[in-house]
Amino acid sequence: MANSNRKVAFACAGMFGLMVGASYAAVPLYDLFCRVTGFGGTPQIAESESNMVIDRVITVRFDGNVNQLPWKFKPEQRSVSLKMGESAQLAYVATNVGDNITVGTSTFNVWPPAAGAYFNKLDCFCFTEQPLEVGETVEMPVVFFVDPEMDKDPELKHVKEITLSYTFFPVEEPEQPVAARVEAPGAETKL
């Protein structure tokens, strides 16, 4: 009987360990799934511009928010209309209105969520953490295009607008300490 109880105890302990491991792996695996498929409105990251532009015009609206960060953050313009496959660059403007140097990181998505699989970013401030000095204002560019393949998706055939939304959150422990962010003379800062 004791041998049977020991087997059950080891099985339960193994199952517990498996469940704990699965819970830690769930968030990064879900994030990877969303980035690869565009699920939940997650935009794609493209390495080159589209090689095709079609006549269908789409309007992209821009939204900017902050959460527990003493910043003002908004797009320079509220919308842009472009042909599918055409690349565009837009800038968001952020100002640190707090009393300390702060570092922010942003989350992003598009609406409607199904359009995330077709919204491609070539360059974006959202790929890295953003430090801001007290009172500093910076432009944060994003370069993107909407994949012409969206025109073939029956679920999105009648969509005329996509909203790109960012929310900035504070970074408690920056990847590189703020005090270590010293630029060489004449070096350009890439956002």
mmCIF file of C-alpha atoms in Angstrom:
data_model
loop_
_atom_site.group_PDB
_atom_site.id
_atom_site.type_symbol
_atom_site.label_atom_id
_atom_site.label_comp_id
_atom_site.label_asym_id
_atom_site.label_seq_id
_atom_site.Cartn_x
_atom_site.Cartn_y
_atom_site.Cartn_z
ATOM 1 C CA MET A 1 0.000 0.000 0.000
ATOM 2 C CA ALA A 2 2.831 2.421 0.854
ATOM 3 C CA ASN A 3 4.413 1.825 -2.576
ATOM 4 C CA SER A 4 1.108 2.715 -4.264
ATOM 5 C CA ASN A 5 0.815 5.933 -2.217
ATOM 6 C CA ARG A 6 4.383 6.852 -3.130
ATOM 7 C CA LYS A 7 3.599 6.454 -6.863
ATOM 8 C CA VAL A 8 0.517 8.655 -6.518
ATOM 9 C CA ALA A 9 2.542 11.280 -4.616
ATOM 10 C CA PHE A 10 5.268 11.304 -7.321
ATOM 11 C CA ALA A 11 2.636 11.535 -10.061
ATOM 12 C CA CYS A 12 0.951 14.462 -8.278
ATOM 13 C CA ALA A 13 4.294 16.216 -7.721
ATOM 14 C CA GLY A 14 5.206 15.699 -11.383
ATOM 15 C CA MET A 15 1.850 17.039 -12.534
ATOM 16 C CA PHE A 16 2.256 20.051 -10.222
ATOM 17 C CA GLY A 17 5.727 20.752 -11.658
ATOM 18 C CA LEU A 18 4.376 20.427 -15.203
ATOM 19 C CA MET A 19 1.538 22.874 -14.472
ATOM 20 C CA VAL A 20 3.908 25.435 -12.910
ATOM 21 C CA GLY A 21 6.229 25.164 -15.919
ATOM 22 C CA ALA A 22 3.301 25.535 -18.325
ATOM 23 C CA SER A 23 2.082 28.648 -16.529
ATOM 24 C CA TYR A 24 5.506 30.307 -16.889
ATOM 25 C CA ALA A 25 5.704 29.347 -20.577
ATOM 26 C CA ALA A 26 2.146 30.447 -21.391
ATOM 27 C CA VAL A 27 2.763 34.204 -21.572
ATOM 28 C CA PRO A 28 5.831 34.131 -23.880
ATOM 29 C CA LEU A 29 4.251 31.434 -26.068
ATOM 30 C CA TYR A 30 1.002 33.407 -26.350
ATOM 31 C CA ASP A 31 2.984 36.572 -27.193
ATOM 32 C CA LEU A 32 4.909 34.681 -29.889
ATOM 33 C CA PHE A 33 1.661 33.232 -31.276
ATOM 34 C CA CYS A 34 0.082 36.719 -31.458
ATOM 35 C CA ARG A 35 3.108 38.248 -33.182
ATOM 36 C CA VAL A 36 3.320 35.473 -35.772
ATOM 37 C CA THR A 37 -0.394 35.305 -36.580
ATOM 38 C CA GLY A 38 -1.603 38.842 -35.862
ATOM 39 C CA PHE A 39 -4.099 37.347 -33.402
ATOM 40 C CA GLY A 40 -5.742 39.895 -31.132
ATOM 41 C CA GLY A 41 -4.745 42.817 -33.344
ATOM 42 C CA THR A 42 -0.990 42.351 -32.941
ATOM 43 C CA PRO A 43 0.742 44.021 -35.915
ATOM 44 C CA GLN A 44 3.455 42.226 -37.853
ATOM 45 C CA ILE A 45 7.106 43.271 -38.113
ATOM 46 C CA ALA A 46 8.315 43.506 -41.709
ATOM 47 C CA GLU A 47 11.905 43.603 -42.909
ATOM 48 C CA SER A 48 11.189 45.318 -46.218
ATOM 49 C CA GLU A 49 8.520 47.399 -47.894
ATOM 50 C CA SER A 50 5.702 45.761 -49.817
ATOM 51 C CA ASN A 51 6.590 44.901 -53.400
ATOM 52 C CA MET A 52 3.009 45.587 -54.508
ATOM 53 C CA VAL A 53 0.678 48.574 -54.134
ATOM 54 C CA ILE A 54 -3.006 48.272 -55.041
ATOM 55 C CA ASP A 55 -5.653 50.956 -55.540
ATOM 56 C CA ARG A 56 -7.729 50.099 -52.461
ATOM 57 C CA VAL A 57 -7.354 52.972 -49.997
ATOM 58 C CA ILE A 58 -7.387 52.394 -46.253
ATOM 59 C CA THR A 59 -7.484 55.072 -43.548
ATOM 60 C CA VAL A 60 -5.244 54.448 -40.550
ATOM 61 C CA ARG A 61 -6.224 56.258 -37.362
ATOM 62 C CA PHE A 62 -3.731 56.772 -34.540
ATOM 63 C CA ASP A 63 -4.286 56.617 -30.792
ATOM 64 C CA GLY A 64 -1.841 57.243 -27.925
ATOM 65 C CA ASN A 65 -2.248 56.553 -24.192
ATOM 66 C CA VAL A 66 -0.141 56.419 -21.029
ATOM 67 C CA ASN A 67 -0.629 54.279 -17.936
ATOM 68 C CA GLN A 68 1.011 55.321 -14.636
ATOM 69 C CA LEU A 69 3.664 57.334 -16.458
ATOM 70 C CA PRO A 70 3.972 61.146 -16.130
ATOM 71 C CA TRP A 71 4.009 61.685 -19.895
ATOM 72 C CA LYS A 72 1.914 63.450 -22.468
ATOM 73 C CA PHE A 73 1.806 61.163 -25.504
ATOM 74 C CA LYS A 74 -0.118 61.649 -28.745
ATOM 75 C CA PRO A 75 0.211 61.251 -32.511
ATOM 76 C CA GLU A 76 1.268 64.284 -34.559
ATOM 77 C CA GLN A 77 -1.721 63.625 -36.787
ATOM 78 C CA ARG A 78 -4.894 61.667 -36.110
ATOM 79 C CA SER A 79 -5.157 59.755 -39.397
ATOM 80 C CA VAL A 80 -3.660 59.109 -42.798
ATOM 81 C CA SER A 81 -5.149 57.544 -45.922
ATOM 82 C CA LEU A 82 -2.949 55.432 -48.143
ATOM 83 C CA LYS A 83 -3.118 52.695 -50.727
ATOM 84 C CA MET A 84 -2.635 49.156 -49.511
ATOM 85 C CA GLY A 85 1.040 48.265 -49.871
ATOM 86 C CA GLU A 86 2.141 51.913 -49.713
ATOM 87 C CA SER A 87 4.558 52.712 -46.861
ATOM 88 C CA ALA A 88 3.970 55.678 -44.585
ATOM 89 C CA GLN A 89 5.847 57.313 -41.734
ATOM 90 C CA LEU A 90 4.159 59.058 -38.846
ATOM 91 C CA ALA A 91 5.475 60.378 -35.544
ATOM 92 C CA TYR A 92 4.075 60.344 -32.057
ATOM 93 C CA VAL A 93 5.173 63.061 -29.621
ATOM 94 C CA ALA A 94 6.009 62.301 -25.987
ATOM 95 C CA THR A 95 6.808 64.782 -23.203
ATOM 96 C CA ASN A 96 7.955 63.899 -19.698
ATOM 97 C CA VAL A 97 5.919 66.186 -17.416
ATOM 98 C CA GLY A 98 7.152 64.463 -14.237
ATOM 99 C CA ASP A 99 9.852 65.408 -11.753
ATOM 100 C CA ASN A 100 12.253 62.545 -12.596
ATOM 101 C CA ILE A 101 13.871 60.858 -15.558
ATOM 102 C CA THR A 102 11.508 58.092 -16.659
ATOM 103 C CA VAL A 103 11.726 55.146 -19.013
ATOM 104 C CA GLY A 104 8.667 53.821 -20.809
ATOM 105 C CA THR A 105 7.801 50.841 -22.929
ATOM 106 C CA SER A 106 4.737 50.564 -25.112
ATOM 107 C CA THR A 107 2.213 47.933 -26.003
ATOM 108 C CA PHE A 108 0.407 48.184 -29.298
ATOM 109 C CA ASN A 109 -2.449 46.725 -31.262
ATOM 110 C CA VAL A 110 -4.743 47.437 -34.183
ATOM 111 C CA TRP A 111 -8.507 47.469 -34.538
ATOM 112 C CA PRO A 112 -10.240 45.540 -35.948
ATOM 113 C CA PRO A 113 -8.171 42.690 -34.482
ATOM 114 C CA ALA A 114 -8.284 40.622 -37.682
ATOM 115 C CA ALA A 115 -6.387 43.426 -39.460
ATOM 116 C CA GLY A 116 -3.347 42.794 -37.244
ATOM 117 C CA ALA A 117 -2.191 40.032 -39.586
ATOM 118 C CA TYR A 118 -1.929 42.617 -42.399
ATOM 119 C CA PHE A 119 -0.573 45.650 -40.550
ATOM 120 C CA ASN A 120 3.223 45.644 -40.970
ATOM 121 C CA LYS A 121 5.728 47.814 -39.127
ATOM 122 C CA LEU A 122 9.102 48.462 -40.735
ATOM 123 C CA ASP A 123 10.432 50.611 -37.878
ATOM 124 C CA CYS A 124 8.891 51.678 -34.598
ATOM 125 C CA PHE A 125 9.731 53.356 -31.315
ATOM 126 C CA CYS A 126 7.793 50.498 -29.726
ATOM 127 C CA PHE A 127 10.626 48.039 -30.439
ATOM 128 C CA THR A 128 12.765 49.513 -27.631
ATOM 129 C CA GLU A 129 12.444 51.209 -24.245
ATOM 130 C CA GLN A 130 12.220 55.011 -24.380
ATOM 131 C CA PRO A 131 13.973 57.178 -21.749
ATOM 132 C CA LEU A 132 12.846 60.795 -21.246
ATOM 133 C CA GLU A 133 14.585 63.472 -19.193
ATOM 134 C CA VAL A 134 12.494 65.850 -17.056
ATOM 135 C CA GLY A 135 10.670 68.209 -19.440
ATOM 136 C CA GLU A 136 12.074 66.488 -22.543
ATOM 137 C CA THR A 137 9.899 66.238 -25.654
ATOM 138 C CA VAL A 138 10.751 63.770 -28.423
ATOM 139 C CA GLU A 139 9.267 62.633 -31.707
ATOM 140 C CA MET A 140 8.846 58.879 -31.949
ATOM 141 C CA PRO A 141 8.473 57.632 -35.544
ATOM 142 C CA VAL A 142 6.663 54.572 -36.821
ATOM 143 C CA VAL A 143 7.005 53.334 -40.429
ATOM 144 C CA PHE A 144 4.335 50.932 -41.653
ATOM 145 C CA PHE A 145 2.227 49.575 -44.508
ATOM 146 C CA VAL A 146 -0.978 47.578 -44.847
ATOM 147 C CA ASP A 147 -0.393 44.342 -46.761
ATOM 148 C CA PRO A 148 -2.415 44.241 -50.019
ATOM 149 C CA GLU A 149 -3.299 40.620 -49.168
ATOM 150 C CA MET A 150 -5.896 42.102 -46.788
ATOM 151 C CA ASP A 151 -7.949 42.905 -49.886
ATOM 152 C CA LYS A 152 -8.427 39.142 -50.449
ATOM 153 C CA ASP A 153 -9.648 38.454 -46.897
ATOM 154 C CA PRO A 154 -13.462 38.139 -47.003
ATOM 155 C CA GLU A 155 -13.707 39.072 -43.302
ATOM 156 C CA LEU A 156 -11.993 42.430 -44.006
ATOM 157 C CA LYS A 157 -13.355 43.143 -47.496
ATOM 158 C CA HIS A 158 -15.498 46.056 -46.281
ATOM 159 C CA VAL A 159 -13.072 47.523 -43.719
ATOM 160 C CA LYS A 160 -12.138 51.098 -44.609
ATOM 161 C CA GLU A 161 -10.353 52.096 -41.374
ATOM 162 C CA ILE A 162 -7.759 50.578 -39.088
ATOM 163 C CA THR A 163 -6.824 52.082 -35.725
ATOM 164 C CA LEU A 164 -3.234 51.758 -34.492
ATOM 165 C CA SER A 165 -3.109 52.214 -30.729
ATOM 166 C CA TYR A 166 -0.158 52.505 -28.318
ATOM 167 C CA THR A 167 -0.121 52.571 -24.526
ATOM 168 C CA PHE A 168 3.080 53.502 -22.660
ATOM 169 C CA PHE A 169 3.864 51.937 -19.265
ATOM 170 C CA PRO A 170 6.727 52.736 -16.883
ATOM 171 C CA VAL A 171 9.761 50.466 -16.921
ATOM 172 C CA GLU A 172 10.705 49.663 -13.336
ATOM 173 C CA GLU A 173 14.120 48.227 -14.227
ATOM 174 C CA PRO A 174 15.359 49.578 -17.588
ATOM 175 C CA GLU A 175 17.412 47.251 -19.800
ATOM 176 C CA GLN A 176 20.245 49.765 -19.529
ATOM 177 C CA PRO A 177 20.370 52.050 -16.463
ATOM 178 C CA VAL A 178 19.360 55.617 -17.304
ATOM 179 C CA ALA A 179 22.654 56.955 -15.875
ATOM 180 C CA ALA A 180 24.576 54.758 -18.366
ATOM 181 C CA ARG A 181 22.843 56.232 -21.419
ATOM 182 C CA VAL A 182 25.689 58.479 -22.525
ATOM 183 C CA GLU A 183 26.009 59.253 -26.216
ATOM 184 C CA ALA A 184 29.276 59.755 -28.035
ATOM 185 C CA PRO A 185 29.692 63.307 -29.408
ATOM 186 C CA GLY A 186 27.989 63.623 -32.772
ATOM 187 C CA ALA A 187 26.147 60.305 -32.426
ATOM 188 C CA GLU A 188 22.556 60.184 -33.611
ATOM 189 C CA THR A 189 19.867 58.745 -31.418
ATOM 190 C CA LYS A 190 17.633 56.233 -33.191
ATOM 191 C CA LEU A 191 14.115 55.965 -31.783
#
